XYZ file of C-alpha atoms in Angstrom:
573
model
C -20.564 -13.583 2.028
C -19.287 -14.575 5.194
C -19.495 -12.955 8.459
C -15.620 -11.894 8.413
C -16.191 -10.301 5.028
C -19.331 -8.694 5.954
C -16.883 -6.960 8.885
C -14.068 -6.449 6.756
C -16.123 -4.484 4.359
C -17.105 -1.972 6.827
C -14.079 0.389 6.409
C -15.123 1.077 2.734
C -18.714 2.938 3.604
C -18.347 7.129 2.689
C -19.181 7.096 6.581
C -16.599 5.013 8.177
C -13.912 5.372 5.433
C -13.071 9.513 6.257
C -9.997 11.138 5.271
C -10.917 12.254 1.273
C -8.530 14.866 1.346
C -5.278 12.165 2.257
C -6.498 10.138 -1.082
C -7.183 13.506 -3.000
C -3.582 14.547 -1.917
C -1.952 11.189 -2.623
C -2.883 11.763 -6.319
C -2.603 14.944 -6.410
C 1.250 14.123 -5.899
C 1.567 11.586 -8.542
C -0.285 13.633 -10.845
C 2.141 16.521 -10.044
C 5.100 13.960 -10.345
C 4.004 13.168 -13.849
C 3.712 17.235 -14.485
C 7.500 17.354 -13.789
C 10.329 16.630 -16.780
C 12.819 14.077 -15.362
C 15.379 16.462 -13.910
C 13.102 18.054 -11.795
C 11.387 15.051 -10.311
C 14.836 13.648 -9.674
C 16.098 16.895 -7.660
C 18.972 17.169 -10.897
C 18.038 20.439 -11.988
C 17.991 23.941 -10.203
C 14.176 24.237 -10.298
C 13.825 21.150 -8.527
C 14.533 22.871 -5.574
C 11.736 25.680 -5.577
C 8.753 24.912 -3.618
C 6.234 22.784 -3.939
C 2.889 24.908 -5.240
C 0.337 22.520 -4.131
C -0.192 23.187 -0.461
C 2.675 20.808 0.172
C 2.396 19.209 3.181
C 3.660 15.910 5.037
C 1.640 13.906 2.565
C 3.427 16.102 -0.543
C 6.807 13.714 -0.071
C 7.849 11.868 -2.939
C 6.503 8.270 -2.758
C 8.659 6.666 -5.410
C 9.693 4.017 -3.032
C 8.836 -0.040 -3.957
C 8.423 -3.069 -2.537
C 11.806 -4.521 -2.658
C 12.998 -1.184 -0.906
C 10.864 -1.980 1.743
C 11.868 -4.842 2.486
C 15.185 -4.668 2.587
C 14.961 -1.298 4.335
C 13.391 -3.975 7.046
C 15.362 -6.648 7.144
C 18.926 -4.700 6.920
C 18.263 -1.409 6.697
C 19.605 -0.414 10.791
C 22.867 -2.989 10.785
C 25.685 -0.941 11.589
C 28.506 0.108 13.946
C 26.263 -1.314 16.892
C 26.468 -4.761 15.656
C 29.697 -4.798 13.600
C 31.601 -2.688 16.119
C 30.031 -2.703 19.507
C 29.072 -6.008 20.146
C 32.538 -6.164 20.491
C 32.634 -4.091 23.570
C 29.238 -5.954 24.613
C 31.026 -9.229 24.528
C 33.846 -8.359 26.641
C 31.294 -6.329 28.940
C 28.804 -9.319 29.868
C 30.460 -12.402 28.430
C 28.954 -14.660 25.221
C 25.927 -15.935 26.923
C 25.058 -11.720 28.615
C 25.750 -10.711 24.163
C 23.026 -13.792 23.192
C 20.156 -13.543 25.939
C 20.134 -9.355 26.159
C 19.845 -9.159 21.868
C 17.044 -12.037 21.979
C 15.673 -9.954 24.740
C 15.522 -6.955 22.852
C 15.008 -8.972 19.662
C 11.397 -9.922 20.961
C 10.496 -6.509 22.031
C 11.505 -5.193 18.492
C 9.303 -7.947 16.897
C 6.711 -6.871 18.648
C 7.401 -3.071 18.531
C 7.437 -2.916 14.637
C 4.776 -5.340 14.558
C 2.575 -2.881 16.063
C 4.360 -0.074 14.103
C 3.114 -2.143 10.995
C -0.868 -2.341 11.931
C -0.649 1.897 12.609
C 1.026 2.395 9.345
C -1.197 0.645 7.325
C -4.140 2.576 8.201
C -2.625 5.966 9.308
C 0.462 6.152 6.716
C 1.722 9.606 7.905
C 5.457 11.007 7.368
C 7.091 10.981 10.884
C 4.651 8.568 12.219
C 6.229 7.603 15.645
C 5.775 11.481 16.694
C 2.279 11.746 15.172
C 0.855 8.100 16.598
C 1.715 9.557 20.251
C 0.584 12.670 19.345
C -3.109 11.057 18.013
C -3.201 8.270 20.596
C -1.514 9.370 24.083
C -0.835 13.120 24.870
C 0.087 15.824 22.534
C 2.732 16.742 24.667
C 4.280 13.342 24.647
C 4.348 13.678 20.926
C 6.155 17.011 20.881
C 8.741 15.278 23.420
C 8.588 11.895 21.318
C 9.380 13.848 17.621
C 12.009 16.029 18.957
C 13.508 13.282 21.037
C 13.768 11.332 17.881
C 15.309 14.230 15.845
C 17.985 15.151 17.700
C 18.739 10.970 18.377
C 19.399 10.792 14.609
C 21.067 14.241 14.362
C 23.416 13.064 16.799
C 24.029 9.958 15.669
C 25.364 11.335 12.086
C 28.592 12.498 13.765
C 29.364 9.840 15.113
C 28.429 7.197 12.123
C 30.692 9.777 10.330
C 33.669 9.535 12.534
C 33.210 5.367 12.150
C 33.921 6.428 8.603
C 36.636 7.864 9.019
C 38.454 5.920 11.316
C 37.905 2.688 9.189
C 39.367 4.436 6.707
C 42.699 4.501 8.682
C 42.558 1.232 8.931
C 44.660 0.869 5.975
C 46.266 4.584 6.014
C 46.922 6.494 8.485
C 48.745 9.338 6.319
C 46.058 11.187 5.424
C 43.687 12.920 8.154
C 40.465 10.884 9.837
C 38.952 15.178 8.916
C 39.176 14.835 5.628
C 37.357 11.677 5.307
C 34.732 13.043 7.340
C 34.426 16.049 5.049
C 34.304 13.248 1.983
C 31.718 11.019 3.520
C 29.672 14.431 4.386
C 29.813 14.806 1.212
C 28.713 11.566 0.044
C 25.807 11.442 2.597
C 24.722 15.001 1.040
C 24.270 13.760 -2.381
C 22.576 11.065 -1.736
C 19.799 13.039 -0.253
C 19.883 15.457 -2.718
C 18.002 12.381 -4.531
C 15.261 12.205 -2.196
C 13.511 9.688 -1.600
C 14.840 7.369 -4.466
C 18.115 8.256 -3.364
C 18.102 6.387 0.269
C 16.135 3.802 -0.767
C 17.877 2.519 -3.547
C 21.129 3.103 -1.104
C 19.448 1.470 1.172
C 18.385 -1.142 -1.115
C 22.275 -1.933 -2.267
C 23.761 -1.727 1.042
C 21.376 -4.095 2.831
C 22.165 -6.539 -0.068
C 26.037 -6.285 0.609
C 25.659 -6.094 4.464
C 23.497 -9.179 4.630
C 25.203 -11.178 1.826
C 28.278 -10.585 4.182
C 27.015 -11.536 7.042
C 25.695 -14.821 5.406
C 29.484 -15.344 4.525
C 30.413 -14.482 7.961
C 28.543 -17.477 9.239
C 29.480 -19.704 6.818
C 32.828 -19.299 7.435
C 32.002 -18.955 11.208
C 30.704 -22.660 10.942
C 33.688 -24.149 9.462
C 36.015 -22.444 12.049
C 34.046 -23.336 15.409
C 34.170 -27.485 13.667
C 38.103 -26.697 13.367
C 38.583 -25.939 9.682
C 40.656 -23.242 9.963
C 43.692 -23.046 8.637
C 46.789 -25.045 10.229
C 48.604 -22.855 13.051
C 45.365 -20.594 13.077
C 43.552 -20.143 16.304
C 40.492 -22.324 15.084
C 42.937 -25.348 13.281
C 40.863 -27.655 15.794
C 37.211 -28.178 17.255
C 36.490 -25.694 19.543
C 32.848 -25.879 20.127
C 31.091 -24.408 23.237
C 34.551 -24.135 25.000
C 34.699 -20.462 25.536
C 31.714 -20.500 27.144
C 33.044 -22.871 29.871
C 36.946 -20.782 29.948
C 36.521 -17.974 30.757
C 32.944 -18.537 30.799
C 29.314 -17.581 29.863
C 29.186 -14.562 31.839
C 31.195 -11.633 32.797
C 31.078 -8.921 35.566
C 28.057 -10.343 37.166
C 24.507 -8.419 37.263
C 26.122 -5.302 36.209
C 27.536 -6.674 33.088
C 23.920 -8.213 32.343
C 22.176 -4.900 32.656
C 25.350 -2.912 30.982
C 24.929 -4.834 27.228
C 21.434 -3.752 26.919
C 22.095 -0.081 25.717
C 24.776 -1.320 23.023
C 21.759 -4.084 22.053
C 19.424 -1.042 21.937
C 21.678 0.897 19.874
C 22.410 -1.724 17.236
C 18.531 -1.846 16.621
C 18.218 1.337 16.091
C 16.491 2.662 13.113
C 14.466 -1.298 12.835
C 11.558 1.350 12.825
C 12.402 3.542 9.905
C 10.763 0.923 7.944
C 7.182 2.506 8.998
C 8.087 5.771 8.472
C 9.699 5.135 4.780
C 6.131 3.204 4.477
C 4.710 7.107 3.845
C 6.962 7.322 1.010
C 5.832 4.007 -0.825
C 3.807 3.769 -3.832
C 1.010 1.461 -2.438
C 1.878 0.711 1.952
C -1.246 -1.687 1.933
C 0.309 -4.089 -0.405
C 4.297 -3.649 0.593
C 4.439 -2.757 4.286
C 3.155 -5.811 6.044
C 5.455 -8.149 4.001
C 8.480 -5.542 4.551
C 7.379 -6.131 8.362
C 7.647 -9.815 8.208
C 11.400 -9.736 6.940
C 12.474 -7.888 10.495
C 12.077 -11.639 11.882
C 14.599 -12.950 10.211
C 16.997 -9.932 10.867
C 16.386 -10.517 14.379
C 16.992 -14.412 14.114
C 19.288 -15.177 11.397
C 21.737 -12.219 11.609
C 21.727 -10.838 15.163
C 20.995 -13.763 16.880
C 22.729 -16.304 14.911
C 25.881 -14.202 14.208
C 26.354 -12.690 17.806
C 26.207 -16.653 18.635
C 29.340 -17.590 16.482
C 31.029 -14.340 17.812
C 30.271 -15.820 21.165
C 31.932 -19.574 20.291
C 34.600 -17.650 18.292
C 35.979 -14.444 20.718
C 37.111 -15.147 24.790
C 35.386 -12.762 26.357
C 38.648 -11.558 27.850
C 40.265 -10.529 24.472
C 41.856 -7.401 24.954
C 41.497 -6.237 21.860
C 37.951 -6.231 21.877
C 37.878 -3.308 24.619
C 38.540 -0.868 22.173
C 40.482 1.699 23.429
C 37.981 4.844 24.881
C 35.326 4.226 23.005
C 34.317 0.906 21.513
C 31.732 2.307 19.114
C 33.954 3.556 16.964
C 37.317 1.969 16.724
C 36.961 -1.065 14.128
C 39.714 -2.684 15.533
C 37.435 -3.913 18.276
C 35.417 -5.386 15.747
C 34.534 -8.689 16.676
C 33.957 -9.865 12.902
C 37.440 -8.308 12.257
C 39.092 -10.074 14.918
C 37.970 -13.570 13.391
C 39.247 -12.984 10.275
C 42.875 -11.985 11.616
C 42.878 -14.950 14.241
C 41.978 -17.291 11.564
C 44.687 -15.876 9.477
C 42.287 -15.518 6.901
C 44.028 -13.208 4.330
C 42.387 -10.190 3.022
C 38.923 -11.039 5.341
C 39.538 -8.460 7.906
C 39.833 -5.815 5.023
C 37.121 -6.913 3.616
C 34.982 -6.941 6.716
C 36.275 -3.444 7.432
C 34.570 -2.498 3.724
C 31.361 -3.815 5.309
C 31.495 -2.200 8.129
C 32.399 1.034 6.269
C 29.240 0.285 3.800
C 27.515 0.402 6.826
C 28.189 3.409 9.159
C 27.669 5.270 6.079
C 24.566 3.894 4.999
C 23.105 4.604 8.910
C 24.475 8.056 8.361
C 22.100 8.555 5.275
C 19.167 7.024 6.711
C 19.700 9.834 10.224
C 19.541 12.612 7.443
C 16.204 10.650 6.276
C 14.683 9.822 9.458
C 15.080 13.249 11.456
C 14.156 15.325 8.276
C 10.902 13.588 8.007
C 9.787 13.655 11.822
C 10.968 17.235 11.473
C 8.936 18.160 8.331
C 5.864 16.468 10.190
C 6.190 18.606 13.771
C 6.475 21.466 11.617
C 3.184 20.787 9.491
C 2.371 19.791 13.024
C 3.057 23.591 14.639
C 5.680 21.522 16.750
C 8.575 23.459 14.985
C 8.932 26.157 13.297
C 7.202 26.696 10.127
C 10.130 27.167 7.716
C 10.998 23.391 8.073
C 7.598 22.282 6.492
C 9.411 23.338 2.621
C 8.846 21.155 0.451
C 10.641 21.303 -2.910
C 9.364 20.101 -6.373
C 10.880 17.031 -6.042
C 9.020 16.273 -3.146
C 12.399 16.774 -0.907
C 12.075 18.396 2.671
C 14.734 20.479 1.727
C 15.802 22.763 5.186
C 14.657 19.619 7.542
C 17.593 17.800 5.676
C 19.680 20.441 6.082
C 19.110 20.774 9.396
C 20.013 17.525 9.951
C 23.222 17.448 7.630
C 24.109 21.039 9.804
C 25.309 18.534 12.823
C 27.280 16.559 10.572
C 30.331 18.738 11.513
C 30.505 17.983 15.025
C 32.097 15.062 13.653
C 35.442 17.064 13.729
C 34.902 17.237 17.712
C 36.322 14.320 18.225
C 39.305 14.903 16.728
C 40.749 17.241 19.330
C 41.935 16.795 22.753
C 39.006 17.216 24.685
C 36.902 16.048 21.785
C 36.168 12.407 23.036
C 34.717 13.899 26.454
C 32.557 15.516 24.078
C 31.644 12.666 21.803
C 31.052 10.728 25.084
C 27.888 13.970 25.972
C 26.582 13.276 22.060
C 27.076 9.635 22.763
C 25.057 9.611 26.242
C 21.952 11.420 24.206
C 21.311 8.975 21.783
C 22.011 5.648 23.186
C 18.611 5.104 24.944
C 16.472 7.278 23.145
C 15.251 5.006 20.496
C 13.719 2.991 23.940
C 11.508 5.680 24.283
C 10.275 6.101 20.716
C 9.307 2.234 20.656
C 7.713 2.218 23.863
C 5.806 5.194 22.321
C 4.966 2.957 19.642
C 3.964 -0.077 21.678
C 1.456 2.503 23.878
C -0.023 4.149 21.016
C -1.060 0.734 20.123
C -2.514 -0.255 22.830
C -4.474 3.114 23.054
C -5.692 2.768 19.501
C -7.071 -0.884 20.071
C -8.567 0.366 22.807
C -10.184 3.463 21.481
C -11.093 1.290 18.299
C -13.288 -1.024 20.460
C -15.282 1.122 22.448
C -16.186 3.189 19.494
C -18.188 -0.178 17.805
C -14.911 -1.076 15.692
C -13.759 -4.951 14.891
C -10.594 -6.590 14.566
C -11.964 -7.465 11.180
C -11.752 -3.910 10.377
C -8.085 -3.626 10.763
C -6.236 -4.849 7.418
C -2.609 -5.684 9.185
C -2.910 -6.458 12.494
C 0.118 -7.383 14.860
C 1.236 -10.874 15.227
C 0.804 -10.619 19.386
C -2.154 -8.356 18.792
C -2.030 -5.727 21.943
C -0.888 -8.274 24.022
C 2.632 -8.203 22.145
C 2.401 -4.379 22.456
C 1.924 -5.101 26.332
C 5.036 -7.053 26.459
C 7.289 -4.922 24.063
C 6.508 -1.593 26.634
C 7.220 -4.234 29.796
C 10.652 -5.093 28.524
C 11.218 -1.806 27.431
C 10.455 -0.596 31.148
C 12.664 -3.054 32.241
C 15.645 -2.253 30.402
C 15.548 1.836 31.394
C 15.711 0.378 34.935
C 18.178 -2.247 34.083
C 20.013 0.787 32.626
C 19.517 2.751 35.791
C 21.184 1.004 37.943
C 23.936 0.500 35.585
C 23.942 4.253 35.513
C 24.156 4.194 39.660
C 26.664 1.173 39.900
C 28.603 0.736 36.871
C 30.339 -2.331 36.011
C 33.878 -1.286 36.938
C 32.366 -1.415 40.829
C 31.003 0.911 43.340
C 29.149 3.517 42.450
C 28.969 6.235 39.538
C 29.781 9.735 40.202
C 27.163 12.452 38.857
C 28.901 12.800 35.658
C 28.904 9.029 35.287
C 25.608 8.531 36.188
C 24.106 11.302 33.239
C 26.463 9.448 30.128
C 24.566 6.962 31.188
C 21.462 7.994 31.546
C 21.118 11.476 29.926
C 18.098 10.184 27.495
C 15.736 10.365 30.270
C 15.879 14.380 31.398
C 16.187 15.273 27.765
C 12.875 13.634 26.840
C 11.159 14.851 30.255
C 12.595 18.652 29.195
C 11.113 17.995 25.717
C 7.968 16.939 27.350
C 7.480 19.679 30.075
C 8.321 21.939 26.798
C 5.210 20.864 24.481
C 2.541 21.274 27.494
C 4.034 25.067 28.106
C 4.031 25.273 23.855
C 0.404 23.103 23.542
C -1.106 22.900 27.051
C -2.722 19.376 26.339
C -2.370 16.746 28.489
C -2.788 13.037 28.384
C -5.963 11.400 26.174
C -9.039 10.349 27.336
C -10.094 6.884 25.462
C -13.272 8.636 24.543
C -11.242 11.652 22.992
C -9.129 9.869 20.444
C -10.043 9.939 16.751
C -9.553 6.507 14.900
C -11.673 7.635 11.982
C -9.646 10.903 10.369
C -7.073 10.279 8.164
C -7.542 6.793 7.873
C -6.258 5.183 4.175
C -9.045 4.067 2.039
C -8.283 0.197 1.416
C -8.805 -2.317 -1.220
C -11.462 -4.692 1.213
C -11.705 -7.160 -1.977
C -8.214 -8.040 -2.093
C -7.741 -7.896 2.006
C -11.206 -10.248 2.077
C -9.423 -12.463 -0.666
C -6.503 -12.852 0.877
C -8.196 -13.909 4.002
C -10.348 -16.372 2.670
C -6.957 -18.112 1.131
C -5.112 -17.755 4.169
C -7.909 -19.542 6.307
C -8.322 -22.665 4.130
C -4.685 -23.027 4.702
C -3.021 -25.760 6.894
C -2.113 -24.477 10.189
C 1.486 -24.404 9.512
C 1.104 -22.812 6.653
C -1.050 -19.970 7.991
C 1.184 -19.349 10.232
C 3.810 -19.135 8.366
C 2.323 -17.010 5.880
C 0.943 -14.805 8.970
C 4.050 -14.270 10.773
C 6.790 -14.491 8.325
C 6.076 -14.355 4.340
C-alpha cells in the first residue's frame, strides 16, 4: 500500500471518522422512506403532511435526488432573467467588451467559489450549508447574518422572477392582466414544491435540458449570422465580424460602466451554489457531487461566456431597445437573445426565445422556494429562527419554511401599481449583491477549514474532493469578491449617468451591505459568540463516513494517467 493510501485511509478509523449519529440518521430516513406507501412519500396524500416522528431534523429531508439531477442542477440550474434579460441592460451599460471581461471575472471567482463549496459538502453534507460552514468555520454570528441574508435574497427574488412571468406572458397578449399570471405561476411554483424534493429536481432536471439545448441553438444560429448568413434584407445578410466592437465600440460610459455590469453579472450567477446545498438531498454526495461540480465549468465557459460574446458581435451597444424601459430585469423586450431573432427576421425565434426565457424565471422561482426553505429549516434546527420552522412532514418536506417563502410571493402584485416599481426597485436593491456575500462566506470558511485541518495533524490525503485551486483559489475567489463590493461602491457614490448619487441612490445600490451588518450585529445580541479561534474549530463532528477503497482506487487510476488526461479528469469530467 502506498503512502497516499496509507493517508487516505485515515478518515475510516472509529477515532477519526466521528459523526455515528449523521450515518444512523441517514438510514434511518431511507428506512422510514421505505415504511411509507407511495402517496405519502410523494407528499400526494393528506397524511403526508403530518410530522415527521423520528426526531426530524435537517438531516430528516428527503434525499431522493440522483446524479443526473445534480448535474444539471450545476451546469443550468441558476440561468435566468439575469442572463436572458439583463445582460441586455449590461450591454448597453458597459459596452460588449465591459459584458465579456466582468462575467469571466466573476466566472473565475464562481469556479473557484463552488469549487470550494464542493470539498465542504463532501465531507460536511448539511441542509443549508452556506449558513452552517460560516457558522462551524468563522463566527457564529456571521452565520446567523450569512443564513438570514440568504433567506430573505431568495424570498425576494420570487416576486420578482414572478413578475418576469408575467410580463413575458404579455408578450403575446396584453388582454388579460400581468396579476393573474402571477397568481397562475404562484400557483405552479406551489405545486411543484408540494413534491419535495423530487419535485425541483426533476423540474430542475427538464428545464436545464431546454434552457441549455436553447442556448446551444442560440449560438449556432449566432455563428451563422455574425459570418453573414442571415437572411437577405436582415440586419446580419453580410459579414459583420468584430465590427461593433470598433462602432460604437468596446466600451461604454467609461470606469463607471465597468464597475456598474458587475451586480447584473452577480445576479445572473446566482443560485450556481444551490448545487451544494441540493447535495444534502442526494442519495450518495460522495459519488455525485464532485462530478455535478465539474459541469459549472462549462456553464461558465460555453454558455455565459461564449453566448454573452455573440450578443456582444450581434447587439450595438447603443440599441435603444436594449435599455428596457425602468427596469431592465424584467421587461423581455430588452432581451438581448430576443432582439437577434427579430433583427434577423427570423420568424417565430423571438417567441420562442421568450418560451425560454419564461421556462426560466419560473424555474429560478422554484428553486428560491427550495433554497430559502432549506437554510431556513437549518437556522431553525440551528436555534437561529424560530422553532416552528424546523417541521418536517412525512414526506421529508420542510413544510412552514416553504411556506414562508411562498408567503412573499404576493408582493409580486406591488409592482403593478403606481408607486409599485419604486418599490420593486427597494426589493430589487436587497438582493442584487447579497449572493457576494454568501460566496465570499464560502470561499473563507474554506480557507478556515484548511487551516484548522492542518494544525490539528490532518492531510490533504484525508480530504476526498478537494478544490481545483486548493485554498489558494479560495484566496482569489474572496479577493475578487472584495473587489467587486468596492467596484460596486463607488458605482453606488458616482453612478454612471454622472456626478454623484443622492442618499436614496446610493442605498438601491448598495442596500446588501447594512442589511447583512444588521443581521450580523443581531446574532451576537441573540448568540454572543464572536469570531473563531483556529484552535476552536471542530473538523471532526459530523463528518460523512466515506468509501476510502473506492476514493484510493480512483486515485491510483487517476495518477497513472497522462497529464492531460488527469487533468482533465480532475478539473472537468
Amino acid at each position: 500500500m502506498s503512502s497516499s493510501e496509507e493517508k487516505g485511509a485515515l478518515p475510516v478509523t472509529p477515532e477519526k471518522e466521528a459523526a455515528p449519529q449523521f450515518t444512523h440518521s441517514g438510514d434511518a430516513i431511507n428506512q422510514h422512506r421505505d415504511q411509507e406507501d407511495f402517496w405519502t412519500r410523494n407528499g400526494l396524500n393528506l397524511k403526508s403532511f403530518q410530522r415527521r416522528g423520528d426526531g426530524a431534523s435537517v438531516d430528516s429531508l428527503d434525499r431522493t435526488m440522483k446524479t443526473r439531477h445534480l448535474h444539471m442542477i450545476a451546469i443550468g440550474g441558476s440561468i435566468g432573467a439575469g442572463f436572458f434579460v439583463g445582460s441586455g441592460k449590461a450591454l448597453a451599460t458597459g459596452g460588449p467588451a465591459t459584458l465579456l471581461i466582468d462575467f469571466a471575472i466573476i466566472g473565475i471567482m464562481m469556479f473557484n467559489t463552488v469549487y470550494a463549496l464542493g470539498e465542504l459538502a463532501v465531507m460536511f453534507p448539511v441542509s443549508g450549508g452556506f449558513y452552517t460552514y460560516s457558522t462551524r468555520f468563522i463566527d457564529p454570528s456571521w452565520g446567523f447574518a450569512m443564513g438570514w441574508n440568504y433567506v430573505m435574497q431568495w424570498a425576494i427574488v420570487l416576486p420578482l422572477e414572478l413578475t418576469v412571468c408575467g410580463i413575458t406572458i404579455g408578450y403575446w397578449t396584453k388582454d388579460i392582466s400581468v396579476a393573474v399570471w402571477i397568481t397562475v405561476f404562484l400557483i405552479a411554483i406551489i405545486v411543484v414544491n408540494v413534491f419535495g424534493t423530487l419535485g425541483y429536481a426533476e423540474e430542475e432536471f427538464w428545464s436545464s435540458v431546454l434552457k441549455l439545448g436553447a442556448t446551444v441553438v442560440f449560438m449556432i444560429i449566432a455563428v451563422v449570422l455574425v459570418c453573414g448568413g442571415g437572411p437577405e434584407g436582415s440586419a446580419y445578410d453580410e459579414y459583420s465580424g468584430g465590427k461593433l466592437w470598433h462602432e460604437p465600440g468596446a466600451f461604454a460610459n467609461g470606469f463607471r460602466g465597468f464597475c456598474s455590469v458587475f451586480v447584473t453579472a452577480a445576479f445572473s450567477f446566482s443560485g450556481t451554489e444551490l448545487v451544494g446545498l441540493a447535495a444534502a438531498e442526494a442519495r450518495n454526495p460522495v459519488k455525485s457531487l464532485p462530478g455535478a461540480i465539474k459541469q459549472v465549468f462549462w456553464r461558465i465557459t460555453l454558455f455565459y461566456i461564449l453566448g454573452l460574446t455573440f450578443i456582444g458581435l450581434l447587439i450595438p451597444h447603443n440599441d435603444d431597445r436594449l435599455l428596457g424601459g425602468d427596469n431592465p430585469y424584467i421587461n423581455v423586450d430588452a432581451s438581448p437573445f430576443v432582439l437577434v431573432g427579430l433583427d434577423a427576421n427570423l420568424k417565430g425565434y423571438d417567441s420562442f426565445m421568450n418560451v425560454i426565457i419564461l421556462v426560466s424565471v419560473l424555474s429560478i422561482g422554484v428553486s428560491s422556494v427550495y433554497g430559502g426553505s432549506r437554510t431556513l429549516t437549518a437556522l431553525a434546527q440551528q436555534g437561529y429562527a424560530p422553532k416552528i420552522f424546523a417541521y418536517i412532514d412525512r414526506s421529508g418536506r420542510p413544510l412552514l419554511s416553504v411556506l414562508f417563502v411562498c408567503a412573499f410571493g404576493p408582493l409580486a402584485y406591488v409592482n403593478l401599481t403606481a408607486s409599485g416599481v419604486v418599490v420593486f426597485d427597494w426589493l430589487l436593491a436587497l438582493s442584487g449583491l447579497a449572493a457576494l456575500f454568501t460566496w465570499g462566506s464560502i470561499c473563507l470558511a474554506h480557507i478556515r477549514f484548511r487551516k484548522a485541518w492542518a494544525l490539528q495533524g490532518h492531510t490533504l490525503d484525508e480530504i476526498p474532493f478537494r478544490a481545483a485551486g486548493g485554498v489558494y483559489g479560495s484566496y482569489l475567489g474572496l479577493i475578487l469578491i472584495v473587489l467587486v463590493l468596492i467596484a460596486q461602491l463607488f458605482v453606488a457614490i458616482c453612478p454612471v449617468s454622472g456626478g454623484f448619487n443622492d442618499v436614496e441612490g446610493f442605498f438601491k445600490s448598495y442596500l446588501a451591505l447594512p442589511v447583512v451588518i444588521v443581521f450580523w450585529i443581531g446574532g451576537f445580541i441573540w448568540k454572543r459568540t464572536g469570531w473563531l479561534r483556529t484552535d476552536q474549530i471542530d473538523v471532526d463532528s459530523g463528518r460523512r463516513e466515506l468509501p476510502w477503497d473506492e476514493i484510493n482506487e480512483y486515485r491510483e487510476r487517476l495518477a497513472q494517467m497522462p497529464a492531460w488526461k488527469r487533468i482533465m479528469h480532475t478539473l472537468f469530467i
